[in-house]
Coordinates of C-alpha atoms in Angstrom, one line a residue:
M69 CA -0.1 0.0 -0.1
A70 CA 3.1 2.0 -0.4
F71 CA 1.8 2.7 -0.8
S72 CA 4.4 0.7 -2.7
A73 CA 4.0 -1.1 -6.0
L74 CA 3.4 -4.3 -4.2
F75 CA 1.1 -6.5 -6.2
F76 CA 0.3 -10.1 -7.0
S77 CA 0.5 -11.1 -10.7
P78 CA -2.7 -12.9 -11.7
K79 CA -3.2 -16.2 -13.0
S80 CA -4.5 -16.8 -16.4
S81 CA -7.8 -18.4 -15.4
L82 CA -9.9 -19.0 -12.4
P83 CA -11.7 -22.1 -11.4
K84 CA -15.4 -21.7 -10.3
M85 CA -14.4 -22.2 -6.7
L86 CA -11.2 -20.4 -5.8
P87 CA -8.7 -22.8 -3.9
A88 CA -6.4 -21.4 -1.3
R89 CA -3.8 -19.3 -2.8
P90 CA 0.0 -19.8 -2.1
L91 CA 0.8 -17.6 0.8
T92 CA 4.6 -17.2 0.3
P93 CA 5.3 -14.0 -1.9
K94 CA 8.4 -13.8 -4.1
F95 CA 10.0 -10.4 -4.7
R96 CA 11.7 -8.8 -7.6
H97 CA 13.2 -5.3 -8.0
F98 CA 12.9 -2.9 -10.8
S99 CA 13.9 0.7 -11.3
L100 CA 11.6 3.5 -11.9
P101 CA 13.3 6.3 -13.9
L102 CA 9.9 8.2 -14.6
L103 CA 10.0 10.1 -11.4
R104 CA 12.7 12.3 -9.9
C105 CA 11.7 14.0 -6.6
S106 CA 13.6 16.2 -4.3
S107 CA 12.5 14.7 -1.0
T108 CA 14.8 12.2 0.9
S109 CA 13.9 10.0 3.8
P110 CA 17.1 8.7 5.6
P111 CA 15.1 7.1 8.4
A112 CA 12.9 5.1 6.0
A113 CA 15.9 4.0 3.9
S114 CA 17.1 1.9 6.7
F115 CA 13.8 0.0 7.3
D116 CA 13.0 -3.2 5.4
L117 CA 9.4 -2.5 4.3
R118 CA 9.6 -5.4 1.9
G119 CA 10.3 -7.7 4.9
Y120 CA 7.6 -6.3 7.1
W121 CA 5.1 -6.5 4.4
T122 CA 5.7 -10.0 3.5
S123 CA 5.7 -11.1 7.2
L124 CA 2.1 -9.9 7.4
I125 CA 0.7 -11.2 4.1
P126 CA 0.3 -15.0 5.0
Q127 CA -1.9 -14.2 8.0
I128 CA -3.9 -11.7 6.2
E129 CA -4.6 -14.1 3.3
S130 CA -5.4 -17.0 5.7
Q131 CA -8.0 -15.0 7.4
L132 CA -9.6 -13.6 4.2
E133 CA -9.9 -17.1 3.0
A134 CA -11.4 -18.5 6.0
A135 CA -13.9 -15.6 6.0
L136 CA -15.1 -16.5 2.7
P137 CA -16.2 -20.0 2.4
V138 CA -18.5 -21.0 -0.4
R139 CA -22.0 -21.5 0.9
F140 CA -25.7 -20.9 -0.1
P141 CA -26.2 -18.9 -2.2
E142 CA -23.2 -20.2 -3.9
R143 CA -23.1 -17.9 -6.8
I144 CA -23.0 -14.8 -4.6
F145 CA -20.2 -16.2 -2.3
E146 CA -18.2 -17.2 -5.5
A147 CA -18.5 -13.6 -6.7
M148 CA -17.5 -12.3 -3.3
R149 CA -14.4 -14.5 -3.1
Y150 CA -13.5 -13.6 -6.7
S151 CA -13.6 -9.9 -5.7
V152 CA -11.4 -10.3 -2.6
L153 CA -9.3 -13.3 -3.4
A154 CA -8.8 -13.4 -7.2
G155 CA -5.3 -12.3 -8.5
G156 CA -4.5 -11.1 -4.9
G157 CA -4.4 -7.2 -4.2
K158 CA -1.6 -5.5 -2.6
R159 CA -3.4 -5.8 0.8
A160 CA -2.5 -2.1 1.5
P161 CA -5.5 -1.3 3.8
P162 CA -4.7 -4.2 6.1
I163 CA -0.9 -3.4 6.2
M164 CA -1.5 0.1 6.9
C165 CA -4.0 -0.7 9.8
I166 CA -1.7 -3.3 11.5
A167 CA 1.3 -0.6 11.1
A168 CA -0.7 2.2 12.7
C169 CA -2.0 -0.3 15.6
E170 CA 1.7 -1.3 16.3
L171 CA 3.0 2.3 16.1
V172 CA 0.9 3.5 19.1
G173 CA 1.8 0.2 21.1
G174 CA -1.0 -2.0 20.2
D175 CA -0.9 -5.7 19.7
R176 CA -1.3 -6.5 16.0
S177 CA -3.7 -9.3 17.1
A178 CA -6.1 -6.6 18.1
A179 CA -6.1 -5.0 14.6
F180 CA -6.1 -8.1 12.3
P181 CA -9.7 -8.6 12.0
T182 CA -10.4 -5.0 11.3
A183 CA -7.5 -5.0 8.9
C184 CA -9.1 -7.9 6.9
A185 CA -12.5 -6.2 7.1
L186 CA -11.1 -3.2 5.5
E187 CA -9.8 -5.4 2.5
M188 CA -13.5 -6.6 2.2
V189 CA -14.7 -3.0 2.3
H190 CA -12.0 -1.9 -0.2
A191 CA -12.9 -5.0 -2.6
A192 CA -16.6 -4.1 -2.4
S193 CA -15.9 -0.5 -3.4
L194 CA -14.0 -1.4 -6.4
V195 CA -16.7 -3.9 -7.4
H196 CA -19.3 -1.2 -7.5
D197 CA -16.8 1.3 -9.1
D198 CA -16.2 -1.0 -12.1
L199 CA -20.0 -1.4 -12.8
P200 CA -21.3 -0.1 -16.2
C201 CA -23.2 2.8 -14.3
F202 CA -19.8 4.1 -13.2
D203 CA -16.4 3.3 -14.9
A204 CA -17.6 0.5 -16.9
A205 CA -14.3 -1.4 -16.4
P206 CA -14.1 -4.6 -18.1
L207 CA -10.8 -5.7 -16.3
R208 CA -9.6 -5.6 -12.8
R209 CA -6.1 -6.8 -11.8
G210 CA -5.5 -8.1 -15.4
R211 CA -8.6 -10.3 -15.5
P212 CA -12.4 -9.6 -15.9
S213 CA -14.0 -7.5 -13.4
T214 CA -16.6 -9.0 -11.2
H215 CA -19.6 -7.9 -13.2
A216 CA -17.8 -9.0 -16.5
R217 CA -17.3 -12.4 -14.9
F218 CA -20.5 -12.8 -13.0
G219 CA -22.9 -10.4 -14.4
V220 CA -24.0 -7.0 -13.1
D221 CA -26.7 -8.4 -10.9
M222 CA -24.4 -10.8 -9.0
A223 CA -21.5 -8.0 -8.9
V224 CA -24.2 -5.6 -7.2
L225 CA -24.9 -8.3 -4.7
A226 CA -21.4 -9.3 -4.1
G227 CA -20.5 -5.8 -3.3
D228 CA -23.6 -5.3 -1.2
A229 CA -22.8 -8.4 0.8
L230 CA -19.2 -7.7 1.4
F231 CA -19.8 -4.6 3.4
P232 CA -22.0 -6.1 6.1
L233 CA -19.6 -9.1 6.2
A234 CA -16.8 -6.8 7.1
Y235 CA -18.7 -5.5 10.0
S236 CA -19.7 -8.8 11.3
H237 CA -16.2 -10.0 10.8
V238 CA -14.9 -7.1 13.0
V239 CA -17.5 -7.9 15.8
A240 CA -17.0 -11.7 15.8
R241 CA -13.4 -12.0 15.5
T242 CA -11.7 -9.1 17.4
P243 CA -10.2 -10.4 20.7
Q244 CA -12.4 -9.0 23.6
D245 CA -9.4 -9.1 26.0
L246 CA -7.5 -6.7 23.8
V247 CA -10.2 -4.4 22.4
P248 CA -12.9 -2.9 24.9
P249 CA -16.4 -2.6 23.4
A250 CA -16.2 1.2 23.3
T251 CA -13.1 1.0 21.4
L252 CA -14.5 -1.5 18.8
L253 CA -17.5 0.9 18.3
R254 CA -15.1 3.6 17.6
A255 CA -13.4 1.5 14.9
L256 CA -16.7 0.5 13.4
A257 CA -17.9 4.0 13.3
E258 CA -14.8 5.0 11.4
I259 CA -15.3 2.5 8.7
A260 CA -19.0 3.6 8.4
R261 CA -17.8 7.2 8.0
A262 CA -15.3 6.4 5.4
V263 CA -17.6 4.6 3.1
G264 CA -20.7 6.7 3.6
S265 CA -22.3 9.6 2.1
T266 CA -19.7 12.0 3.4
G267 CA -16.9 9.7 2.5
M268 CA -16.0 7.5 -0.4
A269 CA -19.7 7.8 -1.7
A270 CA -19.3 11.4 -1.8
G271 CA -16.0 11.1 -3.8
Q272 CA -17.6 8.9 -6.3
F273 CA -20.5 11.4 -6.8
L274 CA -18.3 14.3 -7.2
D275 CA -16.3 12.2 -9.8
I276 CA -19.1 11.1 -11.9
T277 CA -20.9 14.7 -11.8
G278 CA -17.6 16.3 -13.1
A279 CA -16.8 18.4 -10.0
A280 CA -12.9 17.9 -10.9
A281 CA -13.4 20.1 -13.9
A282 CA -14.0 23.2 -11.8
G283 CA -10.4 24.0 -10.7
E284 CA -7.7 22.5 -8.4
A285 CA -9.7 22.8 -5.1
N286 CA -12.3 20.5 -6.6
V287 CA -9.9 18.2 -8.0
V288 CA -8.3 17.9 -4.6
A289 CA -11.6 17.4 -2.8
V290 CA -12.5 14.5 -5.3
L291 CA -9.1 12.8 -4.7
E292 CA -9.3 13.2 -0.9
K293 CA -12.8 11.5 -0.8
K294 CA -12.5 9.0 -3.5
F295 CA -8.9 7.9 -2.9
G296 CA -7.8 9.2 0.4
E297 CA -10.7 8.0 2.4
M298 CA -9.7 4.3 2.4
A299 CA -6.2 5.0 3.5
E300 CA -7.4 7.6 6.1
C301 CA -9.7 5.0 7.6
S302 CA -7.0 2.3 7.5
A303 CA -4.5 4.4 9.7
A304 CA -7.1 5.8 11.9
C305 CA -8.7 2.2 12.7
G306 CA -5.4 0.8 13.3
G307 CA -4.5 3.7 15.8
I308 CA -8.0 3.4 17.6
L309 CA -7.4 -0.3 18.0
G310 CA -3.9 0.2 19.4
G311 CA -5.2 2.5 22.0
A312 CA -4.6 6.0 20.4
G313 CA -6.5 9.0 21.6
E314 CA -8.3 11.6 19.6
E315 CA -5.2 13.7 19.0
E316 CA -3.2 10.9 17.8
T317 CA -6.0 9.4 15.8
E318 CA -6.5 12.7 14.0
G319 CA -2.8 12.6 13.1
L320 CA -3.0 9.2 11.5
R321 CA -6.2 10.5 9.6
R322 CA -4.1 13.3 8.2
Y323 CA -1.2 10.8 7.4
G324 CA -3.5 8.3 5.7
R325 CA -5.3 11.0 3.6
A326 CA -2.2 12.3 2.1
V327 CA -0.7 8.9 1.3
G328 CA -3.9 7.8 -0.3
V329 CA -4.0 10.8 -2.6
L330 CA -0.3 10.7 -3.2
Y331 CA -0.6 7.1 -4.5
E332 CA -3.3 8.2 -6.9
L333 CA -1.3 11.3 -8.0
V334 CA 1.6 9.0 -8.8
D335 CA -0.5 6.6 -10.7
D336 CA -1.7 9.6 -12.8
I337 CA 1.9 10.7 -13.5
L338 CA 3.0 7.3 -14.5
M339 CA 0.2 6.7 -16.7
E340 CA 0.8 9.9 -18.5
E341 CA 4.6 9.1 -18.9
A342 CA 3.8 5.9 -20.2
G343 CA 1.0 7.1 -22.5
S344 CA -1.5 5.4 -20.1
N345 CA -1.2 2.0 -21.9
G346 CA -4.9 2.0 -22.9
K347 CA -6.0 2.4 -19.2
M348 CA -9.0 4.6 -18.3
R349 CA -8.6 7.6 -16.1
S350 CA -10.7 8.9 -13.1
N351 CA -12.3 12.3 -14.1
A352 CA -10.2 13.6 -11.2
S353 CA -6.9 13.1 -12.9
V354 CA -4.7 15.9 -11.7
V355 CA -2.5 15.6 -14.7
V356 CA -5.4 16.0 -17.1
A357 CA -7.0 18.8 -15.0
L358 CA -4.0 20.7 -13.9
G359 CA -1.0 19.6 -16.1
M360 CA 2.1 17.7 -15.4
D361 CA 4.1 20.5 -13.8
R362 CA 1.4 21.3 -11.1
A363 CA 1.1 17.4 -10.6
M364 CA 4.8 17.1 -9.7
E365 CA 4.5 20.1 -7.4
M366 CA 1.6 18.5 -5.7
L367 CA 3.4 15.3 -5.4
E368 CA 6.2 16.9 -3.4
E369 CA 3.6 18.8 -1.3
L370 CA 1.8 15.6 -0.4
R371 CA 4.9 13.7 0.4
A372 CA 6.0 16.3 2.9
K373 CA 2.5 16.6 4.4
A374 CA 2.3 12.9 5.1
K375 CA 5.8 13.1 6.8
R376 CA 4.9 16.1 8.9
A377 CA 1.9 14.2 10.1
L378 CA 4.1 11.5 11.4
Q379 CA 6.7 13.9 13.1
R380 CA 5.1 13.9 16.5
F381 CA 4.9 10.1 16.4
G382 CA 8.6 9.6 15.5
D383 CA 9.4 11.9 18.6
K384 CA 7.2 9.8 20.8
Y385 CA 7.5 6.2 19.5
G386 CA 10.9 6.2 17.7
D387 CA 11.4 3.5 15.3
R388 CA 8.1 2.1 15.4
V389 CA 7.0 5.0 13.0
L390 CA 9.3 3.6 10.3
P391 CA 6.8 1.2 8.6
L392 CA 4.3 4.1 8.1
Y393 CA 7.1 6.6 7.2
S394 CA 8.5 4.2 4.6
F395 CA 5.1 4.0 2.8
V396 CA 5.4 7.6 1.9
D397 CA 8.4 7.3 -0.2
Y398 CA 7.4 3.9 -1.7
A399 CA 4.2 5.6 -2.8
V400 CA 6.4 7.6 -5.1
E401 CA 9.5 5.3 -5.8
R402 CA 7.5 1.8 -6.4
G403 CA 10.8 0.2 -5.2
F404 CA 9.8 -3.5 -5.5
V405 CA 7.0 -5.8 -6.7
V406 CA 5.5 -8.7 -5.1
E407 CA 4.1 -11.7 -6.8
A408 CA 2.6 -14.8 -5.1
E409 CA 4.6 -18.0 -5.4
G410 CA 3.6 -19.7 -8.6
E411 CA 1.5 -16.8 -9.9
G412 CA 2.5 -15.3 -13.3
K413 CA 5.9 -14.8 -14.9
A414 CA 8.6 -12.2 -14.0
A415 CA 8.0 -9.1 -15.8
S416 CA 10.4 -6.7 -17.3
A417 CA 11.1 -3.5 -15.6
A418 CA 9.0 -1.6 -18.1
S419 CA 6.0 -3.9 -17.8
A420 CA 6.6 -3.8 -13.9
T421 CA 6.4 0.0 -14.0
A422 CA 3.3 0.0 -16.0
A423 CA 1.6 -2.5 -13.7
G424 CA 2.6 -0.3 -10.6
A425 CA 0.5 2.4 -12.3
G426 CA -2.1 -0.1 -13.3
D427 CA -5.5 0.9 -11.9
G428 CA -5.5 4.4 -10.4
N429 CA -5.1 3.6 -6.8
G430 CA -6.5 0.1 -7.0
D431 CA -5.6 -0.8 -3.4
I432 CA -6.4 2.5 -1.4
G433 CA -9.3 4.1 -3.3
V434 CA -12.5 3.6 -4.9
D435 CA -11.4 3.9 -8.4
G436 CA -9.0 1.7 -10.1
N437 CA -9.7 1.6 -13.9
C438 CA -7.4 -1.1 -15.4
G439 CA -6.1 -2.2 -18.5
P440 CA -4.6 -5.4 -19.7
S441 CA -1.9 -5.4 -17.1
G442 CA -3.7 -3.3 -14.4
E443 CA -3.7 -4.0 -10.8

């Protein structure tokens, strides 16, 4: 969720009932010559984000798999599993949630159920965003989108069902000895706020009604609502479950919002540099609306803003801030790619770069229009 350009390369086909996917990721490096930014981050440079990320993936995948068995009505559950498990997302929302929990001194076990629930919520938002009434995206993560694979009716039902499943997963699986009921309610309220009429739904509304065409302030508003909310919610939930007070939670919200928008902005820039590779854009594309020069300026502003939001955490918690701090630079640099064991062939540096920009924030926002190699 860098967010970095972590992604799982898709398989070429999908059986009707998804088997458990291999949980040991492989890593490969590539260079990204397209972006040259002035910001530096010596603290994050010494942190092994790759190792931290891969240490969490197996348990996240295992919990998601267990939460989505195929039962009656089978067709809906198959569509739900396809949306969450097929091709493997970067799992950025869960990683950010867990990192934020550990930052403020919480036990990661307290955050895992909510972290996995956030992945369900994220998947549901992407299923709906791909629908013909919104982006009409035929592909997601390099394979047919849920409505293309199962039909519009099943896609709507799958997305609708994933939202309440996420809430019930949080309630049923969160350890009561680690998370008091009042704290759990705060986390649930945070998720409800993020996906509701003043959160991602508002961002989707602003995007489809063309608000981004009305100037920079409106472009930023769309980006913050449509793409920043998921990351903001992930960081805030992690902090809440780790015991953060209101002031620290608000700091994590500012951080997450900046990183979510930053990741989408980098996608816009990479798509422009690569000629977009046939991929669709959000109406809120900064490059289209404001030009490349302003997009690059905003990139640096957002990177600095995200790091400033973590300054007080670094002063208080020391090295525990490094996972979140390192996400900021990886959002720009896309320094490594992950593929699940046995899934896909190694890509060239050029194709990895294109895949890194694949779907317009496909792991931390509502959008995520993708082309042939999109995430």
